[in-house]
Amino acid sequence: MLSSAFIGETSQDPGFYAEYLVSSAAFTKMNVAEQIRLLRLSGDYLLKKSNLDVAEKRYNLLAQIGTADEKDYSEYKKAWILINKNQHKSALDKLSSLLKTSPNSKLKLSIAFDMGRFWGEAPLNAVKDSSAIEASLVSSEERKEFFRGLQKSLL
């Protein structure tokens, strides 16, 4: 539990310290719950800092050791990595697939919102066909969030 106390009492971004711990030999000796917590913090920190390749590695490991919710979170964040690499179609495909394979995900409304946002921000030649996106938006809530995200991208 040293890592929790260490992270809680810092003035730096907690992700900075999480990445330090994930990169250390002590990480493998931690319990799985602590590893999951640190991998989320580290991945999010690295994504924010545009260290995309290492962030993807953290999310891949999180998906391997975490629950179904953690796997969904990892896939969701990897879509953000694709957006940051200007791979809009791949990001939209990943989110669409995630909605189909995890219809009860806690993230489904965030996924739908970001699909709208990504689609609206994509270059015109990147995503011409919206039929696959529309097919993955099953509920009225999901469609509403998609259009909220689309609206945000246009403002």
CSV table of N, CA and C in Angstrom, one decimal:
chain,number,residue,atom,x,y,z
A,1,MET,N,0.8,-1.2,0.0
A,1,MET,CA,0.0,0.0,0.0
A,1,MET,C,0.8,1.3,0.0
A,2,LEU,N,2.1,1.1,0.0
A,2,LEU,CA,3.0,2.3,-0.1
A,2,LEU,C,2.7,3.2,-1.3
A,3,SER,N,2.4,2.5,-2.4
A,3,SER,CA,2.2,3.3,-3.6
A,3,SER,C,0.9,4.2,-3.5
A,4,SER,N,-0.1,3.8,-2.8
A,4,SER,CA,-1.3,4.6,-2.7
A,4,SER,C,-1.0,5.8,-1.8
A,5,ALA,N,-0.3,5.6,-0.7
A,5,ALA,CA,0.1,6.8,0.1
A,5,ALA,C,1.0,7.7,-0.7
A,6,PHE,N,1.9,7.1,-1.4
A,6,PHE,CA,2.9,7.9,-2.2
A,6,PHE,C,2.2,8.8,-3.2
A,7,ILE,N,1.2,8.2,-3.9
A,7,ILE,CA,0.5,8.9,-5.0
A,7,ILE,C,-0.4,10.0,-4.4
A,8,GLY,N,-1.0,9.7,-3.2
A,8,GLY,CA,-1.9,10.6,-2.6
A,8,GLY,C,-1.3,11.9,-2.0
A,9,GLU,N,0.0,11.9,-1.8
A,9,GLU,CA,0.6,13.0,-1.2
A,9,GLU,C,1.7,13.7,-2.1
A,10,THR,N,1.3,13.8,-3.3
A,10,THR,CA,2.3,14.5,-4.3
A,10,THR,C,1.7,15.7,-4.9
A,11,SER,N,2.5,16.6,-5.3
A,11,SER,CA,2.1,17.8,-6.0
A,11,SER,C,2.1,17.7,-7.5
A,12,GLN,N,2.8,16.6,-8.0
A,12,GLN,CA,2.8,16.3,-9.4
A,12,GLN,C,1.5,15.6,-9.8
A,13,ASP,N,1.3,15.5,-11.1
A,13,ASP,CA,0.2,14.7,-11.6
A,13,ASP,C,0.3,13.3,-11.0
A,14,PRO,N,-0.7,12.6,-10.4
A,14,PRO,CA,-0.5,11.3,-9.9
A,14,PRO,C,-0.1,10.3,-11.0
A,15,GLY,N,-0.4,10.6,-12.3
A,15,GLY,CA,0.0,9.7,-13.3
A,15,GLY,C,1.5,9.6,-13.5
A,16,PHE,N,2.2,10.7,-13.2
A,16,PHE,CA,3.6,10.8,-13.3
A,16,PHE,C,4.2,9.8,-12.4
A,17,TYR,N,3.7,9.7,-11.1
A,17,TYR,CA,4.2,8.8,-10.1
A,17,TYR,C,3.8,7.4,-10.4
A,18,ALA,N,2.5,7.2,-11.0
A,18,ALA,CA,2.0,5.9,-11.4
A,18,ALA,C,3.0,5.3,-12.4
A,19,GLU,N,3.3,6.1,-13.4
A,19,GLU,CA,4.2,5.6,-14.5
A,19,GLU,C,5.6,5.2,-13.9
A,20,TYR,N,6.1,6.0,-12.9
A,20,TYR,CA,7.3,5.6,-12.2
A,20,TYR,C,7.2,4.2,-11.6
A,21,LEU,N,6.1,4.0,-10.9
A,21,LEU,CA,5.9,2.7,-10.2
A,21,LEU,C,5.6,1.6,-11.2
A,22,VAL,N,4.9,1.8,-12.3
A,22,VAL,CA,4.6,0.8,-13.3
A,22,VAL,C,6.0,0.4,-13.9
A,23,SER,N,6.9,1.3,-14.1
A,23,SER,CA,8.1,1.0,-14.7
A,23,SER,C,9.2,0.4,-13.7
A,24,SER,N,8.8,0.3,-12.5
A,24,SER,CA,9.8,-0.2,-11.5
A,24,SER,C,9.6,-1.7,-11.3
A,25,ALA,N,10.6,-2.3,-10.7
A,25,ALA,CA,10.5,-3.7,-10.3
A,25,ALA,C,9.5,-4.0,-9.3
A,26,ALA,N,9.2,-3.0,-8.5
A,26,ALA,CA,8.2,-3.2,-7.4
A,26,ALA,C,6.8,-3.5,-8.0
A,27,PHE,N,6.5,-3.1,-9.2
A,27,PHE,CA,5.2,-3.2,-9.8
A,27,PHE,C,4.7,-4.6,-9.8
A,28,THR,N,5.6,-5.6,-10.2
A,28,THR,CA,5.2,-7.0,-10.3
A,28,THR,C,4.9,-7.6,-9.0
A,29,LYS,N,5.3,-7.0,-7.9
A,29,LYS,CA,5.1,-7.5,-6.6
A,29,LYS,C,3.8,-7.0,-6.0
A,30,MET,N,3.2,-6.0,-6.6
A,30,MET,CA,1.9,-5.4,-6.1
A,30,MET,C,0.7,-6.4,-6.4
A,31,ASN,N,-0.3,-6.2,-5.7
A,31,ASN,CA,-1.5,-7.0,-5.9
A,31,ASN,C,-2.2,-6.5,-7.2
A,32,VAL,N,-3.0,-7.3,-7.8
A,32,VAL,CA,-3.7,-7.0,-9.1
A,32,VAL,C,-4.5,-5.7,-9.0
A,33,ALA,N,-5.2,-5.5,-7.9
A,33,ALA,CA,-6.0,-4.3,-7.8
A,33,ALA,C,-5.2,-3.0,-7.9
A,34,GLU,N,-4.0,-3.1,-7.2
A,34,GLU,CA,-3.1,-1.9,-7.2
A,34,GLU,C,-2.5,-1.7,-8.6
A,35,GLN,N,-2.2,-2.8,-9.3
A,35,GLN,CA,-1.6,-2.8,-10.6
A,35,GLN,C,-2.6,-2.1,-11.6
A,36,ILE,N,-3.9,-2.5,-11.5
A,36,ILE,CA,-4.9,-2.0,-12.3
A,36,ILE,C,-5.0,-0.5,-12.1
A,37,ARG,N,-5.1,-0.1,-10.9
A,37,ARG,CA,-5.2,1.4,-10.5
A,37,ARG,C,-4.0,2.1,-11.1
A,38,LEU,N,-2.8,1.6,-11.0
A,38,LEU,CA,-1.6,2.3,-11.5
A,38,LEU,C,-1.6,2.3,-13.0
A,39,LEU,N,-2.0,1.2,-13.6
A,39,LEU,CA,-2.0,1.2,-15.1
A,39,LEU,C,-3.0,2.2,-15.7
A,40,ARG,N,-4.1,2.4,-15.1
A,40,ARG,CA,-5.1,3.4,-15.5
A,40,ARG,C,-4.5,4.8,-15.4
A,41,LEU,N,-4.0,5.1,-14.2
A,41,LEU,CA,-3.4,6.4,-14.0
A,41,LEU,C,-2.2,6.6,-15.0
A,42,SER,N,-1.4,5.7,-15.1
A,42,SER,CA,-0.2,5.8,-16.0
A,42,SER,C,-0.6,6.0,-17.5
A,43,GLY,N,-1.5,5.1,-17.9
A,43,GLY,CA,-2.0,5.2,-19.3
A,43,GLY,C,-2.6,6.5,-19.6
A,44,ASP,N,-3.4,7.0,-18.7
A,44,ASP,CA,-4.1,8.3,-18.9
A,44,ASP,C,-3.1,9.5,-18.9
A,45,TYR,N,-2.1,9.4,-18.0
A,45,TYR,CA,-1.1,10.4,-18.0
A,45,TYR,C,-0.3,10.4,-19.3
A,46,LEU,N,0.1,9.2,-19.7
A,46,LEU,CA,0.9,9.1,-20.9
A,46,LEU,C,0.1,9.6,-22.2
A,47,LEU,N,-1.2,9.3,-22.2
A,47,LEU,CA,-2.0,9.8,-23.3
A,47,LEU,C,-2.1,11.3,-23.3
A,48,LYS,N,-2.3,11.8,-22.1
A,48,LYS,CA,-2.3,13.3,-22.0
A,48,LYS,C,-1.0,14.0,-22.4
A,49,LYS,N,0.1,13.3,-22.2
A,49,LYS,CA,1.4,13.8,-22.5
A,49,LYS,C,1.8,13.4,-23.9
A,50,SER,N,0.9,12.8,-24.7
A,50,SER,CA,1.2,12.3,-26.1
A,50,SER,C,2.3,11.3,-26.2
A,51,ASN,N,2.5,10.6,-25.2
A,51,ASN,CA,3.4,9.4,-25.3
A,51,ASN,C,2.6,8.2,-25.7
A,52,LEU,N,2.1,8.2,-26.9
A,52,LEU,CA,1.1,7.3,-27.3
A,52,LEU,C,1.4,5.8,-27.4
A,53,ASP,N,2.7,5.5,-27.8
A,53,ASP,CA,3.1,4.1,-27.9
A,53,ASP,C,3.2,3.5,-26.5
A,54,VAL,N,3.7,4.2,-25.5
A,54,VAL,CA,3.8,3.6,-24.2
A,54,VAL,C,2.4,3.6,-23.5
A,55,ALA,N,1.6,4.6,-23.8
A,55,ALA,CA,0.2,4.6,-23.2
A,55,ALA,C,-0.5,3.3,-23.8
A,56,GLU,N,-0.3,3.0,-25.0
A,56,GLU,CA,-1.0,1.9,-25.6
A,56,GLU,C,-0.5,0.6,-24.9
A,57,LYS,N,0.7,0.5,-24.6
A,57,LYS,CA,1.3,-0.7,-23.9
A,57,LYS,C,0.6,-0.8,-22.5
A,58,ARG,N,0.5,0.3,-21.8
A,58,ARG,CA,-0.2,0.3,-20.5
A,58,ARG,C,-1.6,-0.2,-20.6
A,59,TYR,N,-2.3,0.4,-21.6
A,59,TYR,CA,-3.7,-0.1,-21.8
A,59,TYR,C,-3.8,-1.5,-22.2
A,60,ASN,N,-2.9,-2.0,-23.0
A,60,ASN,CA,-2.9,-3.4,-23.3
A,60,ASN,C,-2.7,-4.3,-22.1
A,61,LEU,N,-1.8,-3.9,-21.3
A,61,LEU,CA,-1.6,-4.7,-20.0
A,61,LEU,C,-2.8,-4.6,-19.1
A,62,LEU,N,-3.4,-3.4,-19.0
A,62,LEU,CA,-4.6,-3.3,-18.2
A,62,LEU,C,-5.7,-4.2,-18.7
A,63,ALA,N,-5.9,-4.3,-20.0
A,63,ALA,CA,-6.9,-5.2,-20.6
A,63,ALA,C,-6.6,-6.7,-20.3
A,64,GLN,N,-5.3,-7.0,-20.2
A,64,GLN,CA,-4.9,-8.4,-19.9
A,64,GLN,C,-5.2,-8.8,-18.5
A,65,ILE,N,-5.0,-7.9,-17.5
A,65,ILE,CA,-5.1,-8.3,-16.1
A,65,ILE,C,-6.4,-7.8,-15.5
A,66,GLY,N,-7.1,-6.9,-16.2
A,66,GLY,CA,-8.3,-6.3,-15.5
A,66,GLY,C,-9.6,-7.1,-15.8
A,67,THR,N,-10.7,-6.5,-15.3
A,67,THR,CA,-12.0,-7.1,-15.5
A,67,THR,C,-12.5,-6.7,-16.9
A,68,ALA,N,-13.7,-7.1,-17.2
A,68,ALA,CA,-14.4,-6.7,-18.5
A,68,ALA,C,-14.5,-5.2,-18.6
A,69,ASP,N,-14.8,-4.5,-17.4
A,69,ASP,CA,-14.9,-3.1,-17.4
A,69,ASP,C,-13.5,-2.4,-17.8
A,70,GLU,N,-12.5,-3.0,-17.2
A,70,GLU,CA,-11.1,-2.5,-17.5
A,70,GLU,C,-10.8,-2.7,-19.0
A,71,LYS,N,-11.2,-3.8,-19.5
A,71,LYS,CA,-10.9,-4.1,-20.9
A,71,LYS,C,-11.6,-3.1,-21.8
A,72,ASP,N,-12.9,-2.8,-21.5
A,72,ASP,CA,-13.7,-1.8,-22.2
A,72,ASP,C,-13.0,-0.4,-22.1
A,73,TYR,N,-12.5,-0.1,-20.9
A,73,TYR,CA,-11.9,1.2,-20.7
A,73,TYR,C,-10.6,1.3,-21.6
A,74,SER,N,-9.9,0.2,-21.6
A,74,SER,CA,-8.6,0.1,-22.4
A,74,SER,C,-8.9,0.4,-23.9
A,75,GLU,N,-9.9,-0.3,-24.4
A,75,GLU,CA,-10.3,-0.2,-25.8
A,75,GLU,C,-10.7,1.2,-26.1
A,76,TYR,N,-11.5,1.8,-25.2
A,76,TYR,CA,-12.0,3.2,-25.3
A,76,TYR,C,-10.8,4.2,-25.4
A,77,LYS,N,-9.9,4.0,-24.5
A,77,LYS,CA,-8.7,4.9,-24.5
A,77,LYS,C,-7.8,4.6,-25.7
A,78,LYS,N,-7.7,3.4,-26.2
A,78,LYS,CA,-7.0,3.1,-27.4
A,78,LYS,C,-7.6,3.8,-28.6
A,79,ALA,N,-8.9,4.0,-28.6
A,79,ALA,CA,-9.5,4.8,-29.7
A,79,ALA,C,-9.0,6.3,-29.6
A,80,TRP,N,-8.9,6.8,-28.4
A,80,TRP,CA,-8.3,8.1,-28.3
A,80,TRP,C,-6.9,8.2,-28.8
A,81,ILE,N,-6.1,7.1,-28.6
A,81,ILE,CA,-4.7,7.1,-29.1
A,81,ILE,C,-4.8,7.2,-30.6
A,82,LEU,N,-5.7,6.4,-31.2
A,82,LEU,CA,-5.8,6.4,-32.7
A,82,LEU,C,-6.2,7.8,-33.2
A,83,ILE,N,-7.1,8.5,-32.5
A,83,ILE,CA,-7.5,9.9,-32.9
A,83,ILE,C,-6.2,10.8,-32.8
A,84,ASN,N,-5.5,10.6,-31.8
A,84,ASN,CA,-4.2,11.4,-31.6
A,84,ASN,C,-3.2,11.1,-32.7
A,85,LYS,N,-3.3,10.0,-33.3
A,85,LYS,CA,-2.5,9.6,-34.4
A,85,LYS,C,-3.1,9.9,-35.8
A,86,ASN,N,-4.2,10.6,-35.7
A,86,ASN,CA,-5.0,11.0,-36.9
A,86,ASN,C,-5.5,9.8,-37.7
A,87,GLN,N,-5.9,8.8,-37.0
A,87,GLN,CA,-6.4,7.6,-37.6
A,87,GLN,C,-7.9,7.5,-37.3
A,88,HIS,N,-8.7,8.5,-37.8
A,88,HIS,CA,-10.1,8.6,-37.5
A,88,HIS,C,-10.9,7.4,-37.8
A,89,LYS,N,-10.8,6.8,-39.0
A,89,LYS,CA,-11.6,5.7,-39.3
A,89,LYS,C,-11.3,4.5,-38.4
A,90,SER,N,-10.1,4.3,-38.1
A,90,SER,CA,-9.8,3.2,-37.1
A,90,SER,C,-10.3,3.4,-35.7
A,91,ALA,N,-10.3,4.7,-35.3
A,91,ALA,CA,-10.8,5.0,-34.0
A,91,ALA,C,-12.3,4.8,-34.0
A,92,LEU,N,-13.0,5.3,-35.0
A,92,LEU,CA,-14.5,5.1,-35.1
A,92,LEU,C,-14.8,3.6,-35.2
A,93,ASP,N,-14.1,2.8,-35.9
A,93,ASP,CA,-14.3,1.4,-36.0
A,93,ASP,C,-14.1,0.7,-34.7
A,94,LYS,N,-13.1,1.2,-33.9
A,94,LYS,CA,-12.9,0.6,-32.6
A,94,LYS,C,-14.0,0.9,-31.7
A,95,LEU,N,-14.5,2.1,-31.7
A,95,LEU,CA,-15.6,2.5,-30.8
A,95,LEU,C,-16.9,1.8,-31.2
A,96,SER,N,-17.1,1.7,-32.5
A,96,SER,CA,-18.3,1.0,-33.0
A,96,SER,C,-18.3,-0.5,-32.6
A,97,SER,N,-17.2,-1.1,-32.7
A,97,SER,CA,-17.0,-2.5,-32.3
A,97,SER,C,-17.2,-2.6,-30.8
A,98,LEU,N,-16.7,-1.7,-30.1
A,98,LEU,CA,-16.9,-1.7,-28.6
A,98,LEU,C,-18.3,-1.6,-28.2
A,99,LEU,N,-19.1,-0.8,-28.9
A,99,LEU,CA,-20.5,-0.7,-28.6
A,99,LEU,C,-21.2,-2.0,-28.9
A,100,LYS,N,-20.8,-2.7,-29.9
A,100,LYS,CA,-21.5,-3.9,-30.3
A,100,LYS,C,-21.1,-5.1,-29.4
A,101,THR,N,-19.8,-5.1,-29.0
A,101,THR,CA,-19.4,-6.3,-28.2
A,101,THR,C,-19.7,-6.1,-26.7
A,102,SER,N,-19.9,-4.8,-26.3
A,102,SER,CA,-20.1,-4.5,-24.9
A,102,SER,C,-21.3,-3.6,-24.7
A,103,PRO,N,-22.5,-4.1,-25.1
A,103,PRO,CA,-23.7,-3.2,-25.1
A,103,PRO,C,-24.1,-2.7,-23.7
A,104,ASN,N,-23.6,-3.4,-22.6
A,104,ASN,CA,-23.9,-3.0,-21.3
A,104,ASN,C,-22.8,-2.3,-20.6
A,105,SER,N,-21.8,-1.8,-21.4
A,105,SER,CA,-20.6,-1.2,-20.8
A,105,SER,C,-21.0,0.1,-20.1
A,106,LYS,N,-20.4,0.4,-19.0
A,106,LYS,CA,-20.6,1.6,-18.2
A,106,LYS,C,-20.2,2.8,-19.1
A,107,LEU,N,-19.4,2.6,-20.1
A,107,LEU,CA,-18.9,3.7,-21.0
A,107,LEU,C,-19.8,3.9,-22.2
A,108,LYS,N,-20.9,3.2,-22.4
A,108,LYS,CA,-21.5,3.2,-23.7
A,108,LYS,C,-22.0,4.6,-24.1
A,109,LEU,N,-22.4,5.5,-23.2
A,109,LEU,CA,-22.8,6.8,-23.6
A,109,LEU,C,-21.6,7.7,-23.9
A,110,SER,N,-20.5,7.5,-23.2
A,110,SER,CA,-19.3,8.2,-23.5
A,110,SER,C,-18.8,7.8,-24.9
A,111,ILE,N,-18.9,6.5,-25.2
A,111,ILE,CA,-18.5,6.0,-26.5
A,111,ILE,C,-19.3,6.6,-27.6
A,112,ALA,N,-20.6,6.6,-27.4
A,112,ALA,CA,-21.5,7.2,-28.4
A,112,ALA,C,-21.2,8.7,-28.6
A,113,PHE,N,-21.0,9.4,-27.5
A,113,PHE,CA,-20.6,10.9,-27.6
A,113,PHE,C,-19.4,11.1,-28.4
A,114,ASP,N,-18.3,10.3,-28.0
A,114,ASP,CA,-17.0,10.4,-28.7
A,114,ASP,C,-17.1,10.0,-30.2
A,115,MET,N,-18.0,9.0,-30.5
A,115,MET,CA,-18.1,8.7,-31.9
A,115,MET,C,-18.6,9.9,-32.7
A,116,GLY,N,-19.6,10.6,-32.1
A,116,GLY,CA,-20.1,11.8,-32.8
A,116,GLY,C,-19.0,12.8,-32.9
A,117,ARG,N,-18.3,13.0,-31.9
A,117,ARG,CA,-17.2,14.0,-31.9
A,117,ARG,C,-16.1,13.6,-32.9
A,118,PHE,N,-15.7,12.4,-32.9
A,118,PHE,CA,-14.6,11.9,-33.8
A,118,PHE,C,-15.1,12.0,-35.2
A,119,TRP,N,-16.4,11.6,-35.5
A,119,TRP,CA,-16.9,11.7,-36.9
A,119,TRP,C,-17.0,13.1,-37.3
A,120,GLY,N,-17.4,14.0,-36.5
A,120,GLY,CA,-17.5,15.5,-36.8
A,120,GLY,C,-16.1,16.1,-37.1
A,121,GLU,N,-15.1,15.7,-36.4
A,121,GLU,CA,-13.8,16.2,-36.5
A,121,GLU,C,-12.9,15.6,-37.6
A,122,ALA,N,-13.4,14.5,-38.1
A,122,ALA,CA,-12.6,13.7,-39.1
A,122,ALA,C,-12.5,14.5,-40.4
A,123,PRO,N,-11.4,14.4,-41.1
A,123,PRO,CA,-11.3,15.0,-42.5
A,123,PRO,C,-12.4,14.3,-43.4
A,124,LEU,N,-12.9,15.1,-44.3
A,124,LEU,CA,-14.0,14.6,-45.1
A,124,LEU,C,-13.7,13.2,-45.8
A,125,ASN,N,-12.4,13.1,-46.3
A,125,ASN,CA,-12.1,11.9,-47.0
A,125,ASN,C,-11.8,10.7,-46.0
A,126,ALA,N,-11.7,10.9,-44.7
A,126,ALA,CA,-11.3,9.9,-43.8
A,126,ALA,C,-12.5,9.0,-43.5
A,127,VAL,N,-13.7,9.5,-43.3
A,127,VAL,CA,-14.9,8.7,-43.0
A,127,VAL,C,-16.1,9.1,-43.8
A,128,LYS,N,-16.2,8.5,-44.9
A,128,LYS,CA,-17.3,8.9,-45.8
A,128,LYS,C,-18.6,8.2,-45.5
A,129,ASP,N,-18.6,7.0,-45.0
A,129,ASP,CA,-19.8,6.2,-44.8
A,129,ASP,C,-20.1,6.2,-43.3
A,130,SER,N,-21.3,6.6,-43.0
A,130,SER,CA,-21.7,6.6,-41.6
A,130,SER,C,-22.7,5.5,-41.3
A,131,SER,N,-22.9,4.6,-42.2
A,131,SER,CA,-23.9,3.5,-42.0
A,131,SER,C,-23.4,2.6,-40.9
A,132,ALA,N,-22.2,2.3,-40.8
A,132,ALA,CA,-21.7,1.4,-39.7
A,132,ALA,C,-21.8,2.0,-38.4
A,133,ILE,N,-21.6,3.3,-38.3
A,133,ILE,CA,-21.7,4.1,-37.1
A,133,ILE,C,-23.2,4.0,-36.7
A,134,GLU,N,-24.1,4.4,-37.6
A,134,GLU,CA,-25.5,4.4,-37.3
A,134,GLU,C,-26.0,3.0,-36.8
A,135,ALA,N,-25.5,2.0,-37.4
A,135,ALA,CA,-25.9,0.6,-37.0
A,135,ALA,C,-25.5,0.3,-35.6
A,136,SER,N,-24.4,0.8,-35.2
A,136,SER,CA,-23.9,0.5,-33.8
A,136,SER,C,-24.6,1.3,-32.7
A,137,LEU,N,-25.3,2.3,-33.1
A,137,LEU,CA,-26.1,3.1,-32.1
A,137,LEU,C,-27.5,2.6,-31.9
A,138,VAL,N,-27.6,1.7,-31.0
A,138,VAL,CA,-28.8,0.9,-30.8
A,138,VAL,C,-29.9,1.7,-30.1
A,139,SER,N,-29.6,2.3,-29.0
A,139,SER,CA,-30.6,3.0,-28.1
A,139,SER,C,-30.8,4.4,-28.5
A,140,SER,N,-31.9,5.0,-28.1
A,140,SER,CA,-32.1,6.4,-28.3
A,140,SER,C,-31.1,7.3,-27.5
A,141,GLU,N,-30.8,6.8,-26.4
A,141,GLU,CA,-29.7,7.5,-25.5
A,141,GLU,C,-28.4,7.5,-26.3
A,142,GLU,N,-28.0,6.4,-26.9
A,142,GLU,CA,-26.8,6.4,-27.7
A,142,GLU,C,-26.8,7.4,-28.8
A,143,ARG,N,-27.9,7.4,-29.6
A,143,ARG,CA,-28.1,8.3,-30.7
A,143,ARG,C,-28.0,9.7,-30.2
A,144,LYS,N,-28.7,10.0,-29.1
A,144,LYS,CA,-28.7,11.4,-28.6
A,144,LYS,C,-27.3,11.8,-28.2
A,145,GLU,N,-26.5,10.9,-27.6
A,145,GLU,CA,-25.1,11.2,-27.2
A,145,GLU,C,-24.3,11.4,-28.5
A,146,PHE,N,-24.5,10.6,-29.5
A,146,PHE,CA,-23.7,10.7,-30.7
A,146,PHE,C,-23.9,12.1,-31.3
A,147,PHE,N,-25.2,12.6,-31.3
A,147,PHE,CA,-25.5,13.9,-31.9
A,147,PHE,C,-25.0,15.0,-31.0
A,148,ARG,N,-24.9,14.8,-29.7
A,148,ARG,CA,-24.3,15.8,-28.8
A,148,ARG,C,-22.9,15.9,-29.1
A,149,GLY,N,-22.2,14.8,-29.3
A,149,GLY,CA,-20.8,14.8,-29.6
A,149,GLY,C,-20.5,15.5,-31.0
A,150,LEU,N,-21.3,15.2,-31.9
A,150,LEU,CA,-21.2,15.8,-33.3
A,150,LEU,C,-21.4,17.3,-33.2
A,151,GLN,N,-22.4,17.7,-32.4
A,151,GLN,CA,-22.6,19.1,-32.2
A,151,GLN,C,-21.4,19.8,-31.6
A,152,LYS,N,-20.8,19.2,-30.6
A,152,LYS,CA,-19.6,19.7,-29.9
A,152,LYS,C,-18.5,19.9,-30.9
A,153,SER,N,-18.3,18.9,-31.8
A,153,SER,CA,-17.2,19.0,-32.7
A,153,SER,C,-17.4,20.1,-33.7
A,154,LEU,N,-18.6,20.6,-33.9
A,154,LEU,CA,-18.8,21.6,-34.9
A,154,LEU,C,-18.8,23.0,-34.3
A,155,LEU,N,-18.7,23.1,-33.0
A,155,LEU,CA,-18.7,24.4,-32.3
A,155,LEU,C,-17.3,25.0,-32.2
